[in-house]
Coordinates of C-alpha atoms in Angstrom, one line a residue:
X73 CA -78.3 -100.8 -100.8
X74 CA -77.3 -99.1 -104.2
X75 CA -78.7 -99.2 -107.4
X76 CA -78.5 -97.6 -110.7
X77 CA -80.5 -94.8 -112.1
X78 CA -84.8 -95.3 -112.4
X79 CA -85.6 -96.6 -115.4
X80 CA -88.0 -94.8 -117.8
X81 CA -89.4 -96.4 -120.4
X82 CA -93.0 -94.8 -122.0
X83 CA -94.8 -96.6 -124.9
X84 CA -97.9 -95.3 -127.0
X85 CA -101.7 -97.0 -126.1
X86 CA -101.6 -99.0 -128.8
X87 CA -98.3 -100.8 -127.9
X88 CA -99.6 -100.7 -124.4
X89 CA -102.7 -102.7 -125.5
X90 CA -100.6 -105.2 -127.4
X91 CA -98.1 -105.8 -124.6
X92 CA -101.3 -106.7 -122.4
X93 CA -102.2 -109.4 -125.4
X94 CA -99.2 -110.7 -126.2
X95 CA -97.4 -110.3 -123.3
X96 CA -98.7 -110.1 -119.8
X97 CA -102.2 -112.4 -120.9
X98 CA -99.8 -115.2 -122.1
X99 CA -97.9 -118.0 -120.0
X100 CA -94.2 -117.9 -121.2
X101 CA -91.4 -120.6 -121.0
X102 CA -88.3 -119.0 -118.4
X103 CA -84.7 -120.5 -118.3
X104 CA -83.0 -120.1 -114.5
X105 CA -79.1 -120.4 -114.7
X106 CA -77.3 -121.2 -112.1
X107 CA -73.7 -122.6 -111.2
X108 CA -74.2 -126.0 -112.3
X109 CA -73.2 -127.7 -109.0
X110 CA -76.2 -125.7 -107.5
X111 CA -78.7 -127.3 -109.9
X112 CA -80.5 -129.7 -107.4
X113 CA -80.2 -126.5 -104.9
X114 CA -82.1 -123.5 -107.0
X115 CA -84.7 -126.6 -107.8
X116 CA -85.4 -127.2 -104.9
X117 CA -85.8 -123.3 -104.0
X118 CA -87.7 -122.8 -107.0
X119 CA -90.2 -125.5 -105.7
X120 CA -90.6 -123.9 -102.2
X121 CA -91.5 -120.7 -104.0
X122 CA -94.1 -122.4 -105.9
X123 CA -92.9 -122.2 -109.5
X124 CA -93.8 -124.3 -112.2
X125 CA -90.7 -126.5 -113.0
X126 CA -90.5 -127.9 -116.9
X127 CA -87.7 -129.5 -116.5
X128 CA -83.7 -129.5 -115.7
X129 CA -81.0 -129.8 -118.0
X130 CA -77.7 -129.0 -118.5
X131 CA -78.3 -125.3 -119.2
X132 CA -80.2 -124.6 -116.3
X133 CA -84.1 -124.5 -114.9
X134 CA -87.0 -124.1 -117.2
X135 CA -90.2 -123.3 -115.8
X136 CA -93.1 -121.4 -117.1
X137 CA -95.5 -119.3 -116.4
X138 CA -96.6 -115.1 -116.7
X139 CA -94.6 -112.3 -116.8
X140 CA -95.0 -111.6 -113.6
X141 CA -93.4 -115.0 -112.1
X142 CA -90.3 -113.8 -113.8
X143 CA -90.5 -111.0 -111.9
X144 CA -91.1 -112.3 -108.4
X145 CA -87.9 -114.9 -109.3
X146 CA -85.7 -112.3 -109.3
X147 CA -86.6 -111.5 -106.3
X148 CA -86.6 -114.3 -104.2
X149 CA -84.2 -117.0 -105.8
X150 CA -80.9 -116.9 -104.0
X151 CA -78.7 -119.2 -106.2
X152 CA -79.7 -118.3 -109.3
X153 CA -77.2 -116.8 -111.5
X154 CA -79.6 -115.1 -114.6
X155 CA -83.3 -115.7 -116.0
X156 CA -84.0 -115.9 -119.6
X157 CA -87.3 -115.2 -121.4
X158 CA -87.3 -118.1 -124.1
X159 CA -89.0 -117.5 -127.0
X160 CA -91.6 -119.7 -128.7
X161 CA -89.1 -122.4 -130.6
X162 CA -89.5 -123.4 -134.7
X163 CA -87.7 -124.9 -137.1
X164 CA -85.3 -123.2 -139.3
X165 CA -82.8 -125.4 -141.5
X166 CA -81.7 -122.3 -143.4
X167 CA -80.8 -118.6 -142.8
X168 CA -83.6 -117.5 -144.8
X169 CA -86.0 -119.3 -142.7
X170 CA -84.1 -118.5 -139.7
X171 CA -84.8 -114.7 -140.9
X172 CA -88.3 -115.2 -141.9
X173 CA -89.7 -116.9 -138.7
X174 CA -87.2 -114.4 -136.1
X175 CA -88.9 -111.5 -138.1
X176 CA -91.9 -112.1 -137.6
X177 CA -91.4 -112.1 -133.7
X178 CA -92.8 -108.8 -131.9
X179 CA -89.5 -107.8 -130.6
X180 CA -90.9 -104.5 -130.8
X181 CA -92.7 -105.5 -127.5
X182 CA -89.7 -106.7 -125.6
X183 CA -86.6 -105.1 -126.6
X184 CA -85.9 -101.5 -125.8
X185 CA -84.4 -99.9 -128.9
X186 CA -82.2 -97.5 -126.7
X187 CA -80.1 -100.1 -125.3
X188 CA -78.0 -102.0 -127.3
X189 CA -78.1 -106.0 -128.1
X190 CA -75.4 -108.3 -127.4
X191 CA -76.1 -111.5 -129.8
X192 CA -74.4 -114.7 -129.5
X193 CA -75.5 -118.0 -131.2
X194 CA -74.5 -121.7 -130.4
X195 CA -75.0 -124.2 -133.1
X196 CA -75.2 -128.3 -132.9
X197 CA -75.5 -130.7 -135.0
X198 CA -77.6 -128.0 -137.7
X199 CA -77.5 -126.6 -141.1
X200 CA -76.9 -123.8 -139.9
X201 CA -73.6 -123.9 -139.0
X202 CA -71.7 -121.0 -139.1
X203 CA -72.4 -119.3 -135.3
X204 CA -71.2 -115.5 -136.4
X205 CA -73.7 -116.1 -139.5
X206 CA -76.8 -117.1 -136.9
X207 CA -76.1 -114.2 -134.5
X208 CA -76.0 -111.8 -137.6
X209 CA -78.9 -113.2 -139.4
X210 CA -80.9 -112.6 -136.2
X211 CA -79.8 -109.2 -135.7
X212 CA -80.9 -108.5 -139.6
X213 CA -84.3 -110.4 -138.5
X214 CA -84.5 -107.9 -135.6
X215 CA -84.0 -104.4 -137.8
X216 CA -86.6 -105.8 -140.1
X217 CA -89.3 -106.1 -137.3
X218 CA -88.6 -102.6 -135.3
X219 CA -88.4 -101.1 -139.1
X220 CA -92.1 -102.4 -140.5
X221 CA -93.0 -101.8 -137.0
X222 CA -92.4 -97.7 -137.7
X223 CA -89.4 -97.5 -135.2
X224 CA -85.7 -97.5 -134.4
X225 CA -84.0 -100.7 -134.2
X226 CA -81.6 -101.5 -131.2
X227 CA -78.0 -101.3 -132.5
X228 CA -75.7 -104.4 -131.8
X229 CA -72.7 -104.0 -129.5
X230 CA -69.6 -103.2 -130.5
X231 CA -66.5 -104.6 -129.8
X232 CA -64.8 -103.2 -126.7
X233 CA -68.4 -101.4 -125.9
X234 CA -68.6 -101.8 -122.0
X235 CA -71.7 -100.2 -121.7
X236 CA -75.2 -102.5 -120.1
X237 CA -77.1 -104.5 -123.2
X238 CA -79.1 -106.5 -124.1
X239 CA -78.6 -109.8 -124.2
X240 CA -79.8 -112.3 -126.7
X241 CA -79.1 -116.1 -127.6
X242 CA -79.7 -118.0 -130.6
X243 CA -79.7 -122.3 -129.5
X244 CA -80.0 -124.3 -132.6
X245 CA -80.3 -127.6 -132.2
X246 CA -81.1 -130.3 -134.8
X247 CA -82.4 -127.7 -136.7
X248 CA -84.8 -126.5 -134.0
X249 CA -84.2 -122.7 -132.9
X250 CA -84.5 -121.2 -129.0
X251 CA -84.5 -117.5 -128.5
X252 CA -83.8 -116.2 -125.6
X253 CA -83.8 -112.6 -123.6
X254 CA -82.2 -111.7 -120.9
X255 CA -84.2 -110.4 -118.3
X256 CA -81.7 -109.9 -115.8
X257 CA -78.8 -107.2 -116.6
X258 CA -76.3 -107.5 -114.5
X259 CA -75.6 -111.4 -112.7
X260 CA -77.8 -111.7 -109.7
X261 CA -74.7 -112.2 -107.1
X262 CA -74.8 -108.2 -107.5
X263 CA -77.5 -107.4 -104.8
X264 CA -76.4 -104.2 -104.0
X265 CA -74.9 -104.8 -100.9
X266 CA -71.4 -105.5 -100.8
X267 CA -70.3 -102.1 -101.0
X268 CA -66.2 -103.9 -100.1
X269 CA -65.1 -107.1 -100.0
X270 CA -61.8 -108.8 -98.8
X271 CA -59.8 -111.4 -101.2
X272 CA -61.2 -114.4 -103.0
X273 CA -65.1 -113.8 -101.3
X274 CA -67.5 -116.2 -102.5
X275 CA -70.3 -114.8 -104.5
X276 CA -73.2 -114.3 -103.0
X277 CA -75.1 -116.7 -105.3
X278 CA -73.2 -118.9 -104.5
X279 CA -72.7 -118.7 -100.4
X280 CA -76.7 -118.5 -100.9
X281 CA -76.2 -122.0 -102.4
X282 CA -74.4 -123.2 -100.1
X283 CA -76.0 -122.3 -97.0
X284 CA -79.7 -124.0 -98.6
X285 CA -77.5 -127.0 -99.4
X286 CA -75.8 -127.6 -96.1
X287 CA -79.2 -126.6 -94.0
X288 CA -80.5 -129.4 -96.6
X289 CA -78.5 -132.3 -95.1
X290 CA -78.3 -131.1 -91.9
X291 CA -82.1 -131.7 -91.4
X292 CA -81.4 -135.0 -93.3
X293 CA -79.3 -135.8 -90.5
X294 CA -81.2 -134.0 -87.9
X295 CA -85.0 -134.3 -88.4
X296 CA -85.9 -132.9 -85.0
X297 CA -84.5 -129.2 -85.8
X298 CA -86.1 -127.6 -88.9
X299 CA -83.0 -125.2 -88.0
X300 CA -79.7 -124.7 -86.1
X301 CA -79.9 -122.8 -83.1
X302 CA -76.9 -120.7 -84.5
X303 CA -75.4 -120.5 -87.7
X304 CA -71.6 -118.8 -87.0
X305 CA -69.2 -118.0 -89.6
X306 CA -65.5 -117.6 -87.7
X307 CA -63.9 -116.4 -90.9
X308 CA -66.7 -113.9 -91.4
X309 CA -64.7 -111.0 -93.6
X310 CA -66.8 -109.3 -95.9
X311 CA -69.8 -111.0 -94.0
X312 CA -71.4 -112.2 -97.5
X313 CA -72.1 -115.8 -96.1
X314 CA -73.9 -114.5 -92.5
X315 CA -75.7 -111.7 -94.6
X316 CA -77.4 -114.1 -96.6
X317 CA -78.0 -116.5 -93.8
X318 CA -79.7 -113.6 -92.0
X319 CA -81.5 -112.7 -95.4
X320 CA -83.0 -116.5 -96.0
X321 CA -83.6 -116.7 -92.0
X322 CA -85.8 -113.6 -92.3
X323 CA -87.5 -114.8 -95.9
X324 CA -86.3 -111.3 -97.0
X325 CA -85.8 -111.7 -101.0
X326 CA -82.2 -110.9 -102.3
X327 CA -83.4 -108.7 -105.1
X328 CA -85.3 -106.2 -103.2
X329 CA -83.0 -103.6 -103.1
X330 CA -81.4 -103.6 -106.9
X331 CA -83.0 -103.4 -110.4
X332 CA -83.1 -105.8 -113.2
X333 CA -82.5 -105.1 -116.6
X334 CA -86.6 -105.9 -117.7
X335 CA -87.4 -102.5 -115.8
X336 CA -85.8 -101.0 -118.9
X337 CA -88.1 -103.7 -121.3
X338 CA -91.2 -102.2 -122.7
X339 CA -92.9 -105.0 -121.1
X340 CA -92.5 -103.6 -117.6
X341 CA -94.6 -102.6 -115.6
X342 CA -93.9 -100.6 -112.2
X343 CA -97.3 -101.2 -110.3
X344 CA -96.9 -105.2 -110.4
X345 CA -93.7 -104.9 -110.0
X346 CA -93.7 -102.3 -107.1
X347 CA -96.4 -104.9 -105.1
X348 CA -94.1 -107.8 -105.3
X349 CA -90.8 -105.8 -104.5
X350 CA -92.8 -104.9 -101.1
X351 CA -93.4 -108.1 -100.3
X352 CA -89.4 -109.3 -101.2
X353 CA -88.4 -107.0 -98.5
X354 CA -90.5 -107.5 -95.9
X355 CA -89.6 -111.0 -93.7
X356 CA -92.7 -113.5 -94.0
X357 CA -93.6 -113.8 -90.6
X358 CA -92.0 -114.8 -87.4
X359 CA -88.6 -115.8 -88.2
X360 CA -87.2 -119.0 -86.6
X361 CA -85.3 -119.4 -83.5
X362 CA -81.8 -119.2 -85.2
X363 CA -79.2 -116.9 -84.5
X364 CA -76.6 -115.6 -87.4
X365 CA -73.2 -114.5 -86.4
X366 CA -69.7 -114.1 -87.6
X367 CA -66.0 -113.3 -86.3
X368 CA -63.0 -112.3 -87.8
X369 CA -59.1 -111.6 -86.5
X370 CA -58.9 -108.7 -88.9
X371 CA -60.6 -105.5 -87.3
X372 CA -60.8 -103.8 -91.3
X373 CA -62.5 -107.1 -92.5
X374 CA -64.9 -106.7 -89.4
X375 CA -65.6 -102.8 -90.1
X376 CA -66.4 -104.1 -93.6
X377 CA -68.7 -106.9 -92.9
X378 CA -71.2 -104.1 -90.3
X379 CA -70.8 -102.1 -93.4
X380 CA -72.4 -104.7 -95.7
X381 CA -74.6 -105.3 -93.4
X382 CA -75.9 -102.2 -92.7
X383 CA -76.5 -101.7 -96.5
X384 CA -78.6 -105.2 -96.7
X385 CA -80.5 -103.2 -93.8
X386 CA -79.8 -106.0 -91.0
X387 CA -78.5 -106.2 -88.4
X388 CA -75.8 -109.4 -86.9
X389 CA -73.8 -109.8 -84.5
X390 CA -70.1 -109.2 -86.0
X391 CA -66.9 -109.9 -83.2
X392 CA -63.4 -109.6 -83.3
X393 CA -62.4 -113.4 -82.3
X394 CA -59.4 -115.8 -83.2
X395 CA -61.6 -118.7 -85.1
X396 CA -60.1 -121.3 -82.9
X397 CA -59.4 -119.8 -79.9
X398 CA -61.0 -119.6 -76.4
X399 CA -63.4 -117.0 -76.9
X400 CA -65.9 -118.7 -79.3
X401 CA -66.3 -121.8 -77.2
X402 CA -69.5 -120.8 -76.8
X403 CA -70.5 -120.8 -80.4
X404 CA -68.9 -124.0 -81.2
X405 CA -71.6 -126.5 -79.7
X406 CA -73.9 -129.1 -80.6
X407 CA -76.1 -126.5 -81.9
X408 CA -74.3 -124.8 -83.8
X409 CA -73.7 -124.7 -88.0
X410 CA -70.6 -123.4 -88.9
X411 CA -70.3 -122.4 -92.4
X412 CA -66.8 -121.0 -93.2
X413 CA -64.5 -119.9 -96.3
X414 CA -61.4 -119.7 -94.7
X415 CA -58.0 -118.4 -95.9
X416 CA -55.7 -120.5 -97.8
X417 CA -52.5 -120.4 -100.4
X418 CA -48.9 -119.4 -100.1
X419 CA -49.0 -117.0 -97.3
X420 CA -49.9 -120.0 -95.3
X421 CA -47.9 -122.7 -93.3
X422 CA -48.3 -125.7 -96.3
X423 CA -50.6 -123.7 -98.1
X424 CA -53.1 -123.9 -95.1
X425 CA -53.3 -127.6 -94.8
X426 CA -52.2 -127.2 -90.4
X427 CA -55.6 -124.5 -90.0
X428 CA -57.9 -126.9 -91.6
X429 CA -56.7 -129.8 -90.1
X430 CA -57.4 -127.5 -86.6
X431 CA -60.4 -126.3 -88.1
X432 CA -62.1 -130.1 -89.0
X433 CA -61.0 -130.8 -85.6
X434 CA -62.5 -128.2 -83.8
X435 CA -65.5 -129.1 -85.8
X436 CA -65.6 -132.8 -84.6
X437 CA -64.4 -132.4 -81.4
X438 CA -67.2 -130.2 -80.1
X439 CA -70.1 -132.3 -81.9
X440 CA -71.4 -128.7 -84.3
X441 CA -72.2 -129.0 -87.4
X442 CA -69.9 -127.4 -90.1
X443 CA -69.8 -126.3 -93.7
X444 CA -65.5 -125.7 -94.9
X445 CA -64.8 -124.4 -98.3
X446 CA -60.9 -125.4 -99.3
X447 CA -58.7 -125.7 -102.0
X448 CA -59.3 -129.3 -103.8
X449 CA -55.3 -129.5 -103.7
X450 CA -55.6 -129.7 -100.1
X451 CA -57.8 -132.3 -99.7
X452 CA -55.5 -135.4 -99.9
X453 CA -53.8 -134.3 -96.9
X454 CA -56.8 -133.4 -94.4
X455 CA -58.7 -136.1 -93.0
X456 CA -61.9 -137.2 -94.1
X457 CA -63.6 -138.8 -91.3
X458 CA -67.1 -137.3 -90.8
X459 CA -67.4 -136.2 -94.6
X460 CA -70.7 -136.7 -95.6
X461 CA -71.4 -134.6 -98.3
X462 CA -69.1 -132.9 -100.7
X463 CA -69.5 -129.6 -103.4
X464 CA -67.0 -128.9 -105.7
X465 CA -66.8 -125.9 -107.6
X466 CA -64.1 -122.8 -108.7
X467 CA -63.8 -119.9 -106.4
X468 CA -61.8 -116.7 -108.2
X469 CA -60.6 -119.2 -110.3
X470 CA -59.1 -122.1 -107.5
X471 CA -60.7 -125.3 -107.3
X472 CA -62.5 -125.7 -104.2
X473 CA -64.9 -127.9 -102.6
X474 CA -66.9 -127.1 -99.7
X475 CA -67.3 -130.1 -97.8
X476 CA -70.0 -131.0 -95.0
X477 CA -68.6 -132.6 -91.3
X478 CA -71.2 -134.0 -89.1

């Protein structure tokens, strides 16, 4: 996989000491994003990891615990979109309040001052009102500390600056203030594997997601088999959705092979972090008996997809196949998930309404499971016996559902 340039970092003793007290010796409160249709998903993830859940609302997962947790998360939650290190919370009715309490936060020991900070503020139902105001009274609050502190400040991004930053947010809420700091850089769909893709691919967040949710109600269904004997996708093309498949069959943790933005954080340390990045991309034990595979009509999609994979470091099965046609009749059995984003839109007969009525079909007709991500405008005309379970969600900005056939 790729990744950016090593991080370096070096801080004095004395810093060094304080970081172990204030940072690494204390539990901390963490904020998991995520799509919002994934909520219940990345939950139940971060339970099976063993995490700490607070509680869920509609920003996301809190859950607490040290440094280090936020460390391992990045590592091994596949639908989460970004973690957040929130701040201890206080009142503030006032921006001089606002500026006196933020001040006297030791952002010297979490913020690198090379890298600029990206502020933004959301205000409800507050004295402080004015969001632009918030964000800049922060960013004053900031300069104070890093100055009494003896050092240079971070600079705030400008406007049009592309360049990576930090990012901060200011929640004020009935006149009770969150801070929070990115830990993450850049979104967690960018493992580092994908070095092409075809049109309209799902993140891989988000085929993550998806894959936990539909092996979630298949063993609803199915009780007997912890797992399919083979999860197939015939529309494979960049091979995001069997990569991550293979990845979760294999317990290998998405964010072995890429860096975060906290490795750039004062607060970072390479030894911890080097111990649980070893264990991410190992697989935890004997993997079970479930085979990953995917097809594709399009030869370029197919060299593209044993690219991919090659860069995640695995190795699947990729064929050249016609999804419906008389070579995977193998592969569509009683066994057998299929989990598919197939194509769709004008270049298609009726948008694509005749391949997914084929498709649903094939699906019901051979008595496999399946997983179909289409366009919501198509869904009135396709039938809907053997729905079960739908997800609904935007994909390159069309409103799609993925929708579960048993």
């Amino acid at each position: 996989m790729t990744s950016g340039p090593k991080a370096v970092f070096t801080v004095s003793m004395a810093l060094d000491k304080r970081i172990k007290r204030h940072i690494w010796a204390k539990e901390h409160r963490f904020l998991v994003t995520q799509a919002p249709q994934l909520l219940a998903v990345c939950g139940g993830e971060m339970q099976r990891e063993g995490f700490l859940l607070q509680e869920e609302t509609a920003q996301g997962i809190y859950f607490t615990g040290r440094i280090e947790d936020a460390y391992r998360a990045h590592l091994m939650l596949r639908s989460a979109s970004r973690i957040w290190l929130c701040l201890e919370r206080f009142k503030a009715g006032a921006r001089e309040e606002l500026f006196r309490r933020a001040a006297a936060l030791p952002w010297e020991l979490l913020l690198n001052p090379r890298i600029p900070l990206d502020i933004s503020a959301r205000v409800r139902h507050s004295r402080l009102e004015h969001e632009g105001d918030t964000a800049g009274t922060l960013m004053a609050a900031i300069q104070r500390r890093f100055s009494e502190a003896g050092g240079n400040s971070p600079k705030e991004k400008g406007a049009g600056d592309e360049s990576p930053s930090q990012r901060l947010r200011v929640i004020v809420e009935n006149n009770r203030v969150e801070l929070r700091i990115d830990l993450s850089g850049e979104h967690l769909h960018k493992r580092g594997y994908r070095l092409r893709q075809g049109a309209a691919p799902l993140r891989e967040t988000l085929a993550a997601g998806i894959i936990l949710w539909a092996l979630e109600i298949r063993r609803e269904i199915h009780p007997e088999a912890a797992w399919p004997e083979r999860i197939h996708d015939p529309f494979c093309g960049s091979g995001t959705i069997p990569i991550e498949a293979e990845m979760l069959l294999r317990g290998i943790g998405p964010g072995a092979e890429r860096e975060f933005l906290f490795m750039q954080q004062p607060h970072f340390r390479a030894a911890a972090f080097g111990h649980l990045k070893k264990k991410a991309a190992q697989p935890s034990g004997q993997p079970p008996a479930c085979r990953v595979g995917g097809s594709d009509s399009s030869p370029e999609m197919l060299e593209i997809a044993r690219q991919n994979c090659a860069a995640a470091g695995l190795e699947i099965g990729f064929e050249y196949a016609d999804a419906l046609g008389a070579s995977l009749e193998r592969i569509f059995t009683s066994g057998t998930l299929i989990i598919c984003n197939p194509p769709y839109g004008e270049r298609l007969a009726e948008g694509g309404v005749l391949l997914f009525r084929r498709i649903f079909a094939r699906i019901q007709e051979t008595g496999c499971s399946g997983v179909v991500i289409l366009p919501r405008s198509l869904e009135a005309k396709l039938p809907h016996d053997g729905f079960t379970r739908k997800l609904s969600f935007t994909n390159g900005g069309i409103p799609v559902s993925a929708v579960y056939l048993d």
